[in-house]
Amino acid sequence: MLRATVSSVAGSRTVAIEPAEERILAQLRDGDEEAFCILVRRHSPSMTRVAMAFVSRRAVAEEVVQETWLNVVRGLDGFEAKSSLRTWIWVILRNCASRRAEQEQRLVPLSELAAEEASGDDIGVSPDQFFEEGRWAGMWSSGVAPWDDLPEERLLSSELQAALLEALDTLPRMQRAVITLRDVEGWPPREVCEYLGVADGNQRVLLHRARAAARAAIERYLEEGTR
Amino acid sequence: MVTCADIVKLVTDYNEGRMTPAERRRFEEHVAICPPCRSFLAQMRTTVELLGELREEDVPPDMEEHLLTAFRDWKRDT
């Protein structure tokens, strides 16, 4: 049984819907309002962040997310579960966001925006943290304080979560979209490249810079706490 | 020679498994003898884990109300 599932996943892009999603779908079709709200709350923050790659302002991105959910509701009867529920919802989001971007006459493709953001030689840590010249050129001039001996509750605190979310908000928009899909939502790299239409190499540079910025935000938060 | 700045630049290629065996070996040789780079590598991994645990459920109240109304209407009409 397990083997059949694995081979059907590997052999086809039209993967059958997972049992957990099947349950949610049944609840939605049943009119279960709580299930609907859980789904909306679970996905909307990331959807808003990704929509912001397409459209100019947060308020517009929120409208796009709202329109997406309305289309999800209208489409529930017709949804044939040929793709996963998650994929279906995110494709609707992309369609709504692209349409809105066209209306706003934002005609630069995301692939170009990604290439632009991935250009330059920013390695994700400020050059002044390394020796500039001499025998130690390129080596850390400041230490890197390990996090392993920190109490776990500091790393899991809601303040740290807030600092991370704030860091995501301040990222350039393609970096924000990539790190949201890769690390917050856990998508594999290939799916992210396909979804956003960006080259794999650029996806990795954007992911690197975004992760480095998130690391720096955690570092700042931890340093503030020890002062 | 691999510098600490090289490690910082390449850490995502390393974590994503996008290095040749030779690049990987040079990367690991540096990290093995460089405590700050070892900390940096661990921090980048912790960052990814923490991002994966973010569970924000902040939806504008107007939006939730509006969607819930639409959901109820849909249910009533079907």
mmCIF file of C-alpha atoms in Angstrom:
data_model
loop_
_atom_site.group_PDB
_atom_site.id
_atom_site.type_symbol
_atom_site.label_atom_id
_atom_site.label_comp_id
_atom_site.label_asym_id
_atom_site.label_seq_id
_atom_site.Cartn_x
_atom_site.Cartn_y
_atom_site.Cartn_z
ATOM 1 C CA MET A 1 0.000 0.000 0.000
ATOM 2 C CA LEU A 2 2.771 2.365 1.013
ATOM 3 C CA ARG A 3 4.794 1.367 -2.026
ATOM 4 C CA ALA A 4 1.865 2.085 -4.325
ATOM 5 C CA THR A 5 1.525 5.541 -2.829
ATOM 6 C CA VAL A 6 5.211 6.286 -3.196
ATOM 7 C CA SER A 7 5.352 5.161 -6.818
ATOM 8 C CA SER A 8 2.241 7.119 -7.733
ATOM 9 C CA VAL A 9 3.822 10.212 -6.195
ATOM 10 C CA ALA A 10 7.071 9.669 -8.048
ATOM 11 C CA GLY A 11 5.457 8.696 -11.323
ATOM 12 C CA SER A 12 2.954 11.454 -11.800
ATOM 13 C CA ARG A 13 2.513 15.142 -11.156
ATOM 14 C CA THR A 14 -1.217 14.658 -10.676
ATOM 15 C CA VAL A 15 -0.803 13.213 -7.212
ATOM 16 C CA ALA A 16 -3.945 12.040 -5.527
ATOM 17 C CA ILE A 17 -5.103 14.118 -2.595
ATOM 18 C CA GLU A 18 -3.670 13.150 0.802
ATOM 19 C CA PRO A 19 -5.949 11.663 3.483
ATOM 20 C CA ALA A 20 -5.570 14.719 5.774
ATOM 21 C CA GLU A 21 -6.551 17.032 2.946
ATOM 22 C CA GLU A 22 -9.381 14.730 1.943
ATOM 23 C CA ARG A 23 -10.761 15.131 5.449
ATOM 24 C CA ILE A 24 -10.498 18.925 5.288
ATOM 25 C CA LEU A 25 -12.159 18.925 1.882
ATOM 26 C CA ALA A 26 -15.034 16.831 3.215
ATOM 27 C CA GLN A 27 -15.415 19.235 6.157
ATOM 28 C CA LEU A 28 -15.472 22.225 3.827
ATOM 29 C CA ARG A 29 -18.051 20.662 1.543
ATOM 30 C CA ASP A 30 -20.056 19.930 4.644
ATOM 31 C CA GLY A 31 -20.068 23.630 5.480
ATOM 32 C CA ASP A 32 -17.802 23.271 8.526
ATOM 33 C CA GLU A 33 -17.060 26.905 9.383
ATOM 34 C CA GLU A 34 -14.366 26.104 11.900
ATOM 35 C CA ALA A 35 -12.450 24.009 9.374
ATOM 36 C CA PHE A 36 -12.724 26.852 6.885
ATOM 37 C CA CYS A 37 -11.439 29.434 9.395
ATOM 38 C CA ILE A 38 -8.531 27.193 10.406
ATOM 39 C CA LEU A 39 -7.564 26.831 6.754
ATOM 40 C CA VAL A 40 -7.819 30.581 6.129
ATOM 41 C CA ARG A 41 -5.780 31.437 9.225
ATOM 42 C CA ARG A 42 -3.203 28.778 8.507
ATOM 43 C CA HIS A 43 -2.461 29.895 4.949
ATOM 44 C CA SER A 44 -3.352 33.581 4.624
ATOM 45 C CA PRO A 45 -0.216 35.119 6.198
ATOM 46 C CA SER A 46 2.118 33.250 3.824
ATOM 47 C CA MET A 47 -0.236 33.827 0.896
ATOM 48 C CA THR A 48 -0.156 37.569 1.610
ATOM 49 C CA ARG A 49 3.652 37.580 1.708
ATOM 50 C CA VAL A 50 3.883 35.745 -1.597
ATOM 51 C CA ALA A 51 1.182 37.915 -3.226
ATOM 52 C CA MET A 52 3.344 40.916 -2.348
ATOM 53 C CA ALA A 53 5.873 39.688 -4.929
ATOM 54 C CA PHE A 54 3.259 40.323 -7.609
ATOM 55 C CA VAL A 55 1.485 43.472 -6.452
ATOM 56 C CA SER A 56 2.688 46.730 -5.007
ATOM 57 C CA ARG A 57 1.156 47.146 -1.580
ATOM 58 C CA ARG A 58 0.254 44.991 1.377
ATOM 59 C CA ALA A 59 -3.357 46.182 1.245
ATOM 60 C CA VAL A 60 -3.607 45.038 -2.383
ATOM 61 C CA ALA A 61 -1.993 41.699 -1.499
ATOM 62 C CA GLU A 62 -4.616 41.224 1.227
ATOM 63 C CA GLU A 63 -7.344 41.878 -1.335
ATOM 64 C CA VAL A 64 -5.761 39.281 -3.594
ATOM 65 C CA VAL A 65 -5.792 36.748 -0.754
ATOM 66 C CA GLN A 66 -9.419 37.522 -0.008
ATOM 67 C CA GLU A 67 -10.334 37.116 -3.678
ATOM 68 C CA THR A 68 -8.431 33.810 -3.699
ATOM 69 C CA TRP A 69 -10.486 32.428 -0.813
ATOM 70 C CA LEU A 70 -13.731 33.561 -2.459
ATOM 71 C CA ASN A 71 -12.684 31.648 -5.573
ATOM 72 C CA VAL A 72 -11.810 28.645 -3.427
ATOM 73 C CA VAL A 73 -15.294 28.693 -1.897
ATOM 74 C CA ARG A 74 -16.935 29.026 -5.318
ATOM 75 C CA GLY A 75 -14.775 26.245 -6.715
ATOM 76 C CA LEU A 76 -15.262 23.727 -3.914
ATOM 77 C CA ASP A 77 -18.005 21.818 -5.718
ATOM 78 C CA GLY A 78 -16.033 21.579 -8.914
ATOM 79 C CA PHE A 79 -12.667 20.710 -7.331
ATOM 80 C CA GLU A 80 -11.826 17.215 -8.537
ATOM 81 C CA ALA A 81 -8.867 16.554 -6.233
ATOM 82 C CA LYS A 82 -6.545 15.856 -9.147
ATOM 83 C CA SER A 83 -4.006 18.058 -7.468
ATOM 84 C CA SER A 84 -3.573 18.509 -3.750
ATOM 85 C CA LEU A 85 -5.873 21.000 -2.060
ATOM 86 C CA ARG A 86 -2.814 23.061 -1.152
ATOM 87 C CA THR A 87 -1.573 23.235 -4.763
ATOM 88 C CA TRP A 88 -5.043 24.152 -5.982
ATOM 89 C CA ILE A 89 -5.366 27.037 -3.506
ATOM 90 C CA TRP A 90 -1.901 28.380 -4.286
ATOM 91 C CA VAL A 91 -2.499 28.237 -8.053
ATOM 92 C CA ILE A 92 -5.690 30.255 -7.565
ATOM 93 C CA LEU A 93 -3.629 32.761 -5.567
ATOM 94 C CA ARG A 94 -1.092 33.073 -8.368
ATOM 95 C CA ASN A 95 -3.842 33.605 -10.941
ATOM 96 C CA CYS A 96 -5.535 36.290 -8.850
ATOM 97 C CA ALA A 97 -2.218 38.005 -8.095
ATOM 98 C CA SER A 98 -1.080 37.954 -11.747
ATOM 99 C CA ARG A 99 -4.394 39.417 -12.873
ATOM 100 C CA ARG A 100 -4.097 42.160 -10.298
ATOM 101 C CA ALA A 101 -0.501 42.871 -11.314
ATOM 102 C CA GLU A 102 -1.661 43.273 -14.927
ATOM 103 C CA GLN A 103 -4.354 45.713 -13.854
ATOM 104 C CA GLU A 104 -1.720 47.648 -11.962
ATOM 105 C CA GLN A 105 0.427 47.511 -15.106
ATOM 106 C CA ARG A 106 3.261 45.875 -13.260
ATOM 107 C CA LEU A 107 4.677 44.177 -16.267
ATOM 108 C CA VAL A 108 8.131 43.163 -15.056
ATOM 109 C CA PRO A 109 8.164 39.346 -14.868
ATOM 110 C CA LEU A 110 9.104 37.810 -11.521
ATOM 111 C CA SER A 111 12.044 36.059 -13.210
ATOM 112 C CA GLU A 112 13.554 39.466 -13.961
ATOM 113 C CA LEU A 113 12.866 40.798 -10.494
ATOM 114 C CA ALA A 114 14.522 37.694 -9.080
ATOM 115 C CA ALA A 115 17.583 38.116 -11.293
ATOM 116 C CA GLU A 116 17.828 41.730 -10.221
ATOM 117 C CA GLU A 117 17.588 40.891 -6.515
ATOM 118 C CA ALA A 118 20.105 38.058 -6.920
ATOM 119 C CA SER A 119 22.718 40.282 -8.560
ATOM 120 C CA GLY A 120 25.641 41.862 -6.732
ATOM 121 C CA ASP A 121 28.077 40.254 -4.341
ATOM 122 C CA ASP A 122 26.186 40.454 -1.035
ATOM 123 C CA ILE A 123 27.123 37.240 0.822
ATOM 124 C CA GLY A 124 24.563 37.754 3.572
ATOM 125 C CA VAL A 125 26.959 38.974 6.282
ATOM 126 C CA SER A 126 28.437 42.469 6.362
ATOM 127 C CA PRO A 127 32.042 42.649 5.044
ATOM 128 C CA ASP A 128 33.085 44.499 8.210
ATOM 129 C CA GLN A 129 32.722 41.254 10.159
ATOM 130 C CA PHE A 130 35.780 39.886 8.335
ATOM 131 C CA PHE A 131 39.412 41.003 8.257
ATOM 132 C CA GLU A 132 39.892 43.050 5.140
ATOM 133 C CA GLU A 133 43.544 42.376 4.449
ATOM 134 C CA GLY A 134 46.693 40.735 5.618
ATOM 135 C CA ARG A 135 47.249 37.175 6.681
ATOM 136 C CA TRP A 136 43.719 36.845 8.066
ATOM 137 C CA ALA A 137 41.893 38.430 5.129
ATOM 138 C CA GLY A 138 38.436 36.930 4.747
ATOM 139 C CA MET A 139 38.453 35.369 8.241
ATOM 140 C CA TRP A 140 35.994 36.410 10.957
ATOM 141 C CA SER A 141 37.191 39.525 12.780
ATOM 142 C CA SER A 142 34.265 39.317 15.195
ATOM 143 C CA GLY A 143 33.354 36.075 16.862
ATOM 144 C CA VAL A 144 30.161 34.143 16.172
ATOM 145 C CA ALA A 145 28.504 33.466 19.515
ATOM 146 C CA PRO A 146 27.072 29.934 19.476
ATOM 147 C CA TRP A 147 23.378 29.545 20.179
ATOM 148 C CA ASP A 148 23.526 25.961 21.496
ATOM 149 C CA ASP A 149 23.986 26.940 25.128
ATOM 150 C CA LEU A 150 20.974 29.267 25.117
ATOM 151 C CA PRO A 151 17.928 28.091 27.058
ATOM 152 C CA GLU A 152 15.437 26.599 24.609
ATOM 153 C CA GLU A 153 12.634 28.930 25.705
ATOM 154 C CA ARG A 154 14.611 31.900 24.397
ATOM 155 C CA LEU A 155 14.725 30.408 20.905
ATOM 156 C CA LEU A 156 11.062 29.462 21.045
ATOM 157 C CA SER A 157 9.790 32.692 22.572
ATOM 158 C CA SER A 158 7.002 34.672 20.944
ATOM 159 C CA GLU A 159 9.282 37.736 20.896
ATOM 160 C CA LEU A 160 11.745 35.859 18.747
ATOM 161 C CA GLN A 161 8.926 34.781 16.432
ATOM 162 C CA ALA A 162 7.872 38.423 16.181
ATOM 163 C CA ALA A 163 11.454 39.444 15.364
ATOM 164 C CA LEU A 164 11.573 36.817 12.618
ATOM 165 C CA LEU A 165 8.247 37.926 11.139
ATOM 166 C CA GLU A 166 9.460 41.509 11.167
ATOM 167 C CA ALA A 167 12.619 40.423 9.354
ATOM 168 C CA LEU A 168 10.479 38.726 6.678
ATOM 169 C CA ASP A 169 8.472 41.925 6.253
ATOM 170 C CA THR A 170 11.565 44.008 5.583
ATOM 171 C CA LEU A 171 13.063 41.672 2.951
ATOM 172 C CA PRO A 172 13.041 42.573 -0.748
ATOM 173 C CA ARG A 173 9.884 41.029 -2.192
ATOM 174 C CA MET A 174 11.360 38.116 -4.167
ATOM 175 C CA GLN A 175 13.521 37.083 -1.222
ATOM 176 C CA ARG A 176 10.425 37.236 0.950
ATOM 177 C CA ALA A 177 8.428 35.085 -1.477
ATOM 178 C CA VAL A 178 11.188 32.488 -1.800
ATOM 179 C CA ILE A 179 11.902 32.108 1.928
ATOM 180 C CA THR A 180 8.170 31.980 2.701
ATOM 181 C CA LEU A 181 7.563 29.130 0.274
ATOM 182 C CA ARG A 182 10.803 27.260 1.020
ATOM 183 C CA ASP A 183 11.227 27.589 4.772
ATOM 184 C CA VAL A 184 7.905 28.694 6.253
ATOM 185 C CA GLU A 185 5.756 26.498 3.984
ATOM 186 C CA GLY A 186 8.386 23.822 3.363
ATOM 187 C CA TRP A 187 8.130 23.532 -0.422
ATOM 188 C CA PRO A 188 10.940 21.797 -2.331
ATOM 189 C CA PRO A 189 13.144 24.078 -4.499
ATOM 190 C CA ARG A 190 11.800 22.811 -7.835
ATOM 191 C CA GLU A 191 8.205 23.647 -6.910
ATOM 192 C CA VAL A 192 9.187 27.139 -5.797
ATOM 193 C CA CYS A 193 11.044 27.785 -9.068
ATOM 194 C CA GLU A 194 8.074 26.575 -11.094
ATOM 195 C CA TYR A 195 5.543 28.483 -9.050
ATOM 196 C CA LEU A 196 7.346 31.817 -9.194
ATOM 197 C CA GLY A 197 8.905 31.206 -12.603
ATOM 198 C CA VAL A 198 12.430 31.923 -11.379
ATOM 199 C CA ALA A 199 15.719 30.234 -12.282
ATOM 200 C CA ASP A 200 17.075 27.690 -9.812
ATOM 201 C CA GLY A 201 20.375 29.533 -9.304
ATOM 202 C CA ASN A 202 18.570 32.790 -8.523
ATOM 203 C CA GLN A 203 16.175 30.974 -6.193
ATOM 204 C CA ARG A 204 19.166 29.726 -4.201
ATOM 205 C CA VAL A 205 20.855 33.144 -4.002
ATOM 206 C CA LEU A 206 17.585 34.746 -2.837
ATOM 207 C CA LEU A 207 17.038 31.972 -0.305
ATOM 208 C CA HIS A 208 20.585 32.398 0.996
ATOM 209 C CA ARG A 209 20.291 36.151 1.437
ATOM 210 C CA ALA A 210 16.870 35.854 3.048
ATOM 211 C CA ARG A 211 18.052 33.150 5.472
ATOM 212 C CA ALA A 212 21.135 35.207 6.318
ATOM 213 C CA ALA A 213 18.897 38.221 7.045
ATOM 214 C CA ALA A 214 16.671 36.058 9.244
ATOM 215 C CA ARG A 215 19.749 34.738 11.081
ATOM 216 C CA ALA A 216 20.948 38.307 11.639
ATOM 217 C CA ALA A 217 17.533 39.252 13.038
ATOM 218 C CA ILE A 218 17.700 36.385 15.535
ATOM 219 C CA GLU A 219 21.264 37.374 16.464
ATOM 220 C CA ARG A 220 20.186 40.990 17.088
ATOM 221 C CA TYR A 221 17.256 39.829 19.180
ATOM 222 C CA LEU A 222 19.476 37.571 21.308
ATOM 223 C CA GLU A 223 22.116 40.287 21.762
ATOM 224 C CA GLU A 224 19.508 42.795 22.900
ATOM 225 C CA GLY A 225 18.324 40.304 25.489
ATOM 226 C CA THR A 226 21.766 39.903 27.026
ATOM 227 C CA ARG A 227 22.605 43.597 27.266
ATOM 228 C CA MET B 1 42.420 28.651 0.463
ATOM 229 C CA VAL B 2 38.840 28.656 1.716
ATOM 230 C CA THR B 3 38.127 31.710 3.881
ATOM 231 C CA CYS B 4 35.370 32.245 6.451
ATOM 232 C CA ALA B 5 33.708 34.653 4.018
ATOM 233 C CA ASP B 6 33.666 31.800 1.451
ATOM 234 C CA ILE B 7 31.946 29.547 4.002
ATOM 235 C CA VAL B 8 29.312 32.227 4.638
ATOM 236 C CA LYS B 9 28.754 32.687 0.921
ATOM 237 C CA LEU B 10 28.498 28.945 0.217
ATOM 238 C CA VAL B 11 26.578 27.741 3.258
ATOM 239 C CA THR B 12 23.239 27.519 1.435
ATOM 240 C CA ASP B 13 24.787 25.637 -1.499
ATOM 241 C CA TYR B 14 26.185 23.256 1.122
ATOM 242 C CA ASN B 15 22.912 22.870 3.009
ATOM 243 C CA GLU B 16 21.011 22.403 -0.245
ATOM 244 C CA GLY B 17 23.394 19.683 -1.411
ATOM 245 C CA ARG B 18 24.464 21.701 -4.430
ATOM 246 C CA MET B 19 28.232 21.220 -4.267
ATOM 247 C CA THR B 20 30.619 18.933 -6.090
ATOM 248 C CA PRO B 21 32.309 16.346 -3.845
ATOM 249 C CA ALA B 22 35.565 18.355 -4.024
ATOM 250 C CA GLU B 23 33.833 21.621 -3.000
ATOM 251 C CA ARG B 24 32.065 19.795 -0.235
ATOM 252 C CA ARG B 25 35.306 18.361 1.086
ATOM 253 C CA ARG B 26 37.037 21.777 1.108
ATOM 254 C CA PHE B 27 34.002 23.293 2.858
ATOM 255 C CA GLU B 28 33.952 20.597 5.525
ATOM 256 C CA GLU B 29 37.720 20.764 6.077
ATOM 257 C CA HIS B 30 37.461 24.474 6.864
ATOM 258 C CA VAL B 31 34.442 24.109 9.137
ATOM 259 C CA ALA B 32 36.123 21.267 11.041
ATOM 260 C CA ILE B 33 38.927 23.548 12.232
ATOM 261 C CA CYS B 34 37.017 26.870 12.489
ATOM 262 C CA PRO B 35 34.703 27.277 15.540
ATOM 263 C CA PRO B 36 33.046 30.547 14.359
ATOM 264 C CA CYS B 37 32.162 28.962 11.001
ATOM 265 C CA ARG B 38 30.843 25.908 12.828
ATOM 266 C CA SER B 39 28.626 28.228 14.874
ATOM 267 C CA PHE B 40 27.527 30.059 11.746
ATOM 268 C CA LEU B 41 26.580 26.815 9.979
ATOM 269 C CA ALA B 42 24.612 25.667 13.037
ATOM 270 C CA GLN B 43 22.879 29.057 13.293
ATOM 271 C CA MET B 44 21.792 28.955 9.659
ATOM 272 C CA ARG B 45 20.264 25.523 10.261
ATOM 273 C CA THR B 46 18.545 26.680 13.435
ATOM 274 C CA THR B 47 17.170 29.672 11.507
ATOM 275 C CA VAL B 48 15.606 27.356 8.914
ATOM 276 C CA GLU B 49 14.079 25.234 11.688
ATOM 277 C CA LEU B 50 12.646 28.290 13.452
ATOM 278 C CA LEU B 51 11.178 29.579 10.190
ATOM 279 C CA GLY B 52 9.489 26.213 9.718
ATOM 280 C CA GLU B 53 7.905 26.541 13.132
ATOM 281 C CA LEU B 54 6.424 29.988 12.529
ATOM 282 C CA ARG B 55 2.716 29.667 12.971
ATOM 283 C CA GLU B 56 1.143 33.008 12.548
ATOM 284 C CA GLU B 57 -2.597 33.151 12.491
ATOM 285 C CA ASP B 58 -3.105 36.810 12.038
ATOM 286 C CA VAL B 59 -5.881 37.473 9.556
ATOM 287 C CA PRO B 60 -7.560 40.902 9.281
ATOM 288 C CA PRO B 61 -10.884 40.526 11.179
ATOM 289 C CA ASP B 62 -12.893 42.172 8.369
ATOM 290 C CA MET B 63 -11.527 39.688 5.908
ATOM 291 C CA GLU B 64 -12.346 36.697 8.064
ATOM 292 C CA GLU B 65 -15.889 37.952 8.606
ATOM 293 C CA HIS B 66 -16.375 38.625 4.911
ATOM 294 C CA LEU B 67 -15.044 35.184 3.943
ATOM 295 C CA LEU B 68 -17.157 33.450 6.540
ATOM 296 C CA THR B 69 -20.267 35.177 5.162
ATOM 297 C CA ALA B 70 -19.331 34.064 1.644
ATOM 298 C CA PHE B 71 -18.773 30.528 2.933
ATOM 299 C CA ARG B 72 -22.201 30.493 4.628
ATOM 300 C CA ASP B 73 -23.883 31.849 1.481
ATOM 301 C CA TRP B 74 -22.199 29.204 -0.621
ATOM 302 C CA LYS B 75 -23.338 26.465 1.746
ATOM 303 C CA ARG B 76 -26.902 27.766 1.763
ATOM 304 C CA ASP B 77 -27.064 27.879 -2.025
ATOM 305 C CA THR B 78 -25.775 24.374 -2.575
#
